[in-house]
Amino acid sequence: MSLRTIFATTLSKASSAVLKRTGHGGTNLPGRIAKKIDPNILTKLSKDLKIIIVTGTNGKTTTTKMIAEMLENAGVSFFTNKSGANIQTGIIAAFAKNTSLNGKVKHAYALIECDEAVFRQISRMIKVDTVVVTNIFEDQLDRFGEISYIKNVIKTAIENQPKATLCLNANNPNVIDLVNSKSPNKIIWFGDKNATKTPDILLKKIKNTSIDNSEFEINTKNGKSLSINLNLPGEYNINNALAALAAAEALNIKPEIARESLKNVSASFGRAEKLLLKNTPLHFFLVKNPAGATEVLELIESHPEKSKLVIALNDRIADGTDMSWIWDVNFEKLAKTSAKHFEKIYLTGIRSAELALRLEYAGFDMKKIVIIDDYDKILDEVSKNPTNTHILHTYTAMFEIRRALAEKIDIKGFYE
Amino acid sequence: MNKIHIAHIFPGLLNCSGDFGNLKAITRHLEDDKITTEIHAISPDDDFDASKYDFFYISGTFDYNREKLIPALNKIRPELEKAIADNKTILAIDNGLVLLGKYYEDLSGKRKECLGLLDFYTVQGEDREANNYLFDVDGLKIVGFENHAEKIYLGENLKPLGKVLVGNGNNGEDQTEGVKFNNLFGTFAGGPILPKNPDFCELILKTILSKRAKELHFKPLKTEIAAHEYLVDRLESHQTTSNNF
């Protein structure tokens, strides 16, 4: 490596270590430092690795975790970028961390969770082996403006990678629009019977679902039938599993290994994550756009045991500053069963007042709803009895709740 | 007839997020006062007779719909013109408002003729302004979320809806926000605007009912007032977005 690249890599590694020791989740600063010193650093650090990119609106983190589990069980050496570090500087930091100072890479694969706009940026700098697009929905109105922007950036990125194998969602028209008959890429489609493109990984039947897991049946690319037990709840996680199974196909991972991985995969930070406070199960769901939030509400509604609902809404830059998306979430449907379903509903976060307004318009019984700013108080309240507590949170609210929770129970840090 | 008829113009094309909340604000407050409502979804193929409706809702749209929308709106232009001249109440938001102006000029300088119903023109800006903002309409404080790169410049014959107190407004230069012409209220405020500005919602409703010689006993919800006051307080301390995490 050139002296410049060595210096940049060293600084990235050093600052990563310092941040970790001082307990900060800030996983993007090291990459920012590295890029300032060597603007071409990503190209240089990535050239000896096979790269898997996971992008899309919802499900990136969970799908990446599933693929990681599969690579691990298949004995493939790889590294992945930490949750939340899916922008360019976070990705650079991950590469720097996994490259030794004499330029040697320690792994065969880089498994990278990548924000959609960032994918376009880095698609000009690296050579990608496999691309997974989970779905494309309306998201981050303040940043993306409209859905055509998201489609265009991913499309451009794909056009920069004609040799990459694409794993695409055959049920999502926006994803289907990313390619056409002239596309040179090998494509593996995943989806169900309603898909307009014939899926190579086909969801045949959902056999069983619960608030913790699900069981379903697929056909693999060569027509083999496989029964899958997934250790995560919700139809949206079944879709993420289909994406991961398509990636397994692209990476020549045996279906049996893929199946075993999905059986054991644990939830990612804040994504259907389950933690126990005293005897109360807390289920964490990250929400950020209408499609994702509506799916989470459907999951909660389909398991109507008496429970508590907590919704924490922030509007910092990382959460998305445009709150109008909550008006497109189907709260009306949940409102109809909310009287019997929820013992109490707690609203918190910076924009709790907007959320209360939204819920009143949706038809919730406002007597069941309370606004509490203090996360400690909410955690104390919900842990008074052992019924399920569903916690919907935006991105920065996730960290705030976790901090409050970490003072009461022993949980892993943000960056694990 | 007791009923208030609402024309929702081209909901399949003019359908930016959050607008469901605006129509809900209108209908629930009227119905709280025992006034029945009916929302009519007007599509481009329909015969449109403006005299049948008391309120017209023209929402925002995405940029890629602009080509389709101009000819479609031109078909109902005569009826819209009648509605405006007849002092019917119209709420036009964001790109929906933009299409009612004289022309739209893109980044390369190319101009596209719009409906020409209102005396303003639009120029595409380089940067999209996306933030909460606060403006004053005849003493009423209005909060909303502006999210547009387009800039509009009002002609001499057109008054703004309000004066920007915090944020950018029509063009970030002259402190104007939106337009007001007869009973047409035009604004860039998303959010949506009506649920969290109960005083403004009341103004719109009273304007609608004035043509039907009806009174309104408007009761704002506590949650509407709280959401409104939270944003007013925050914006008055000049915080358009929350602190960086």
Coordinates of C-alpha atoms in Angstrom, one line a residue, chain A residues 119-312:
Chain A
F119 CA -24.4 2.5 -3.1
R120 CA -24.4 4.8 -6.1
Q121 CA -21.4 6.7 -4.7
I122 CA -19.3 3.6 -4.1
S123 CA -20.4 1.7 -7.2
R124 CA -17.9 3.9 -9.1
M125 CA -15.1 2.9 -6.7
I126 CA -15.4 -0.8 -6.1
K127 CA -16.1 -4.1 -8.0
V128 CA -19.2 -5.8 -6.6
D129 CA -19.8 -9.6 -6.8
T130 CA -23.4 -9.8 -5.5
V131 CA -26.1 -7.2 -5.0
V132 CA -29.2 -7.8 -2.9
V133 CA -32.1 -5.3 -3.1
T134 CA -34.6 -6.1 -0.4
N135 CA -37.4 -3.7 -1.6
I136 CA -38.0 -0.1 -2.5
F137 CA -40.6 1.9 -0.7
E138 CA -41.3 5.6 0.0
D139 CA -38.7 6.6 2.7
Q140 CA -36.8 9.5 4.1
L141 CA -38.8 12.2 2.4
D142 CA -36.5 14.9 3.8
R143 CA -33.4 13.3 2.2
F144 CA -34.7 11.4 -0.8
G145 CA -37.6 13.7 -1.8
E146 CA -39.5 11.0 -3.7
I147 CA -39.3 7.4 -4.7
S148 CA -38.1 8.0 -8.2
Y149 CA -34.9 9.3 -6.7
I150 CA -34.3 6.1 -4.8
K151 CA -35.0 4.0 -7.9
N152 CA -32.6 6.1 -10.0
V153 CA -29.7 5.9 -7.6
I154 CA -29.9 2.1 -7.2
K155 CA -30.4 1.7 -11.0
T156 CA -27.3 3.8 -11.7
A157 CA -25.3 1.8 -9.2
I158 CA -26.4 -1.4 -10.9
E159 CA -25.5 -0.1 -14.3
N160 CA -21.9 0.5 -12.9
Q161 CA -21.7 -3.2 -12.0
P162 CA -22.6 -5.2 -15.1
K163 CA -20.8 -8.3 -13.8
A164 CA -22.6 -8.4 -10.4
T165 CA -25.2 -11.1 -9.7
L166 CA -28.4 -9.4 -8.6
C167 CA -30.8 -10.8 -6.0
L168 CA -34.1 -8.9 -6.6
N169 CA -37.5 -8.7 -5.0
A170 CA -40.0 -10.0 -7.7
N171 CA -43.0 -8.7 -5.7
N172 CA -41.9 -5.1 -5.6
P173 CA -42.6 -3.2 -8.9
N174 CA -40.0 -0.6 -8.1
V175 CA -37.3 -3.2 -7.8
I176 CA -38.4 -4.9 -11.0
D177 CA -38.0 -1.5 -12.7
L178 CA -34.3 -1.5 -11.8
V179 CA -33.5 -3.9 -14.7
N180 CA -34.7 -4.7 -18.2
S181 CA -34.2 -7.2 -21.0
K182 CA -30.9 -5.5 -21.9
S183 CA -29.4 -5.9 -18.4
P184 CA -26.2 -7.9 -18.6
N185 CA -26.4 -9.1 -15.0
K186 CA -27.2 -12.6 -13.8
I187 CA -30.5 -12.2 -11.8
I188 CA -31.9 -14.3 -9.0
W189 CA -35.5 -13.3 -8.3
F190 CA -37.2 -14.0 -4.9
G191 CA -40.8 -13.7 -4.1
D192 CA -44.2 -15.4 -3.8
K193 CA -46.9 -16.7 -6.2
N194 CA -48.2 -13.1 -6.7
A195 CA -44.9 -11.9 -8.1
T196 CA -45.0 -10.6 -11.7
K197 CA -41.5 -12.0 -12.4
T198 CA -41.2 -15.8 -11.8
P199 CA -39.2 -16.2 -8.6
D200 CA -36.1 -18.4 -8.5
I201 CA -36.6 -18.6 -4.8
L202 CA -40.3 -19.1 -4.4
L203 CA -42.3 -18.8 -1.2
K204 CA -44.9 -21.5 -1.5
K205 CA -46.7 -21.4 1.8
I206 CA -46.5 -19.8 5.2
K207 CA -47.2 -22.6 7.7
N208 CA -47.1 -20.9 11.0
T209 CA -46.4 -17.6 12.6
S210 CA -46.0 -16.3 16.2
I211 CA -44.8 -13.1 17.9
D212 CA -41.3 -14.7 18.0
N213 CA -40.8 -16.8 14.8
S214 CA -42.4 -18.3 11.7
E215 CA -42.3 -21.4 9.6
F216 CA -42.6 -21.5 5.8
E217 CA -42.0 -23.5 2.7
I218 CA -40.0 -22.5 -0.4
N219 CA -38.9 -23.9 -3.7
T220 CA -35.2 -23.4 -4.5
K221 CA -33.9 -22.5 -7.9
N222 CA -33.7 -26.2 -9.0
G223 CA -37.2 -26.9 -7.8
K224 CA -36.2 -28.5 -4.5
S225 CA -38.8 -28.0 -1.7
L226 CA -37.4 -26.7 1.6
S227 CA -39.2 -26.1 4.9
I228 CA -37.7 -23.2 6.8
N229 CA -38.0 -22.3 10.5
L230 CA -37.2 -18.6 10.9
N231 CA -36.1 -17.3 14.3
L232 CA -37.7 -13.9 13.7
P233 CA -41.4 -12.8 13.5
G234 CA -43.5 -11.2 10.9
E235 CA -44.1 -11.5 7.1
Y236 CA -41.6 -8.8 6.5
N237 CA -38.9 -11.0 8.0
I238 CA -40.0 -13.9 5.8
N239 CA -39.3 -11.5 2.9
N240 CA -35.9 -10.7 4.3
A241 CA -35.2 -14.4 4.5
L242 CA -36.1 -14.9 0.9
A243 CA -33.6 -12.2 0.0
A244 CA -31.0 -14.0 2.1
L245 CA -31.8 -17.3 0.4
A246 CA -31.4 -15.7 -3.0
A247 CA -28.0 -14.5 -1.8
A248 CA -27.1 -18.0 -0.6
E249 CA -27.9 -19.2 -4.1
A250 CA -25.7 -16.5 -5.7
L251 CA -22.9 -17.4 -3.3
N252 CA -23.2 -21.2 -3.8
I253 CA -24.1 -21.8 -0.1
K254 CA -25.9 -25.1 0.3
P255 CA -29.7 -24.8 1.0
E256 CA -29.3 -26.9 4.1
I257 CA -26.7 -24.6 5.5
A258 CA -28.9 -21.6 4.7
R259 CA -31.9 -23.2 6.4
E260 CA -29.9 -24.0 9.5
S261 CA -28.7 -20.4 9.6
L262 CA -32.2 -18.9 9.5
K263 CA -33.3 -21.3 12.3
N264 CA -30.6 -19.8 14.6
V265 CA -30.3 -16.2 13.4
S266 CA -30.7 -13.7 16.2
A267 CA -32.4 -10.4 15.9
S268 CA -30.3 -7.3 15.1
F269 CA -30.2 -4.3 17.3
G270 CA -33.7 -2.9 17.5
R271 CA -35.1 -5.1 14.7
A272 CA -37.7 -7.4 16.4
E273 CA -35.1 -7.6 19.1
K274 CA -36.4 -9.1 22.3
L275 CA -35.0 -8.2 25.8
L276 CA -36.3 -9.1 29.2
L277 CA -36.8 -6.4 31.9
K278 CA -37.6 -8.1 35.2
N279 CA -40.2 -10.6 33.9
T280 CA -41.5 -8.4 31.1
P281 CA -40.5 -9.2 27.5
L282 CA -39.7 -6.1 25.5
H283 CA -40.0 -6.3 21.7
F284 CA -38.1 -3.6 19.8
F285 CA -39.1 -2.6 16.3
L286 CA -37.4 0.1 14.3
V287 CA -39.8 2.2 12.3
K288 CA -38.9 4.8 9.7
N289 CA -41.4 4.8 6.8
P290 CA -45.0 3.9 6.1
A291 CA -44.3 0.5 4.6
G292 CA -42.2 -0.7 7.5
A293 CA -44.3 0.7 10.2
T294 CA -47.5 -0.7 8.8
E295 CA -45.9 -4.1 8.6
V296 CA -44.9 -3.9 12.2
L297 CA -48.4 -2.9 13.2
E298 CA -49.8 -5.8 11.3
L299 CA -47.5 -8.2 13.1
I300 CA -48.6 -6.8 16.5
E301 CA -52.2 -6.9 15.5
S302 CA -52.0 -10.5 14.4
H303 CA -51.0 -11.5 18.0
P304 CA -53.7 -9.9 20.1
E305 CA -52.6 -11.1 23.5
K306 CA -53.0 -8.4 26.1
S307 CA -49.9 -6.2 25.8
K308 CA -48.5 -2.7 26.2
L309 CA -47.5 -0.5 23.3
V310 CA -44.8 2.1 23.5
I311 CA -44.1 4.4 20.5
A312 CA -41.0 6.6 20.6

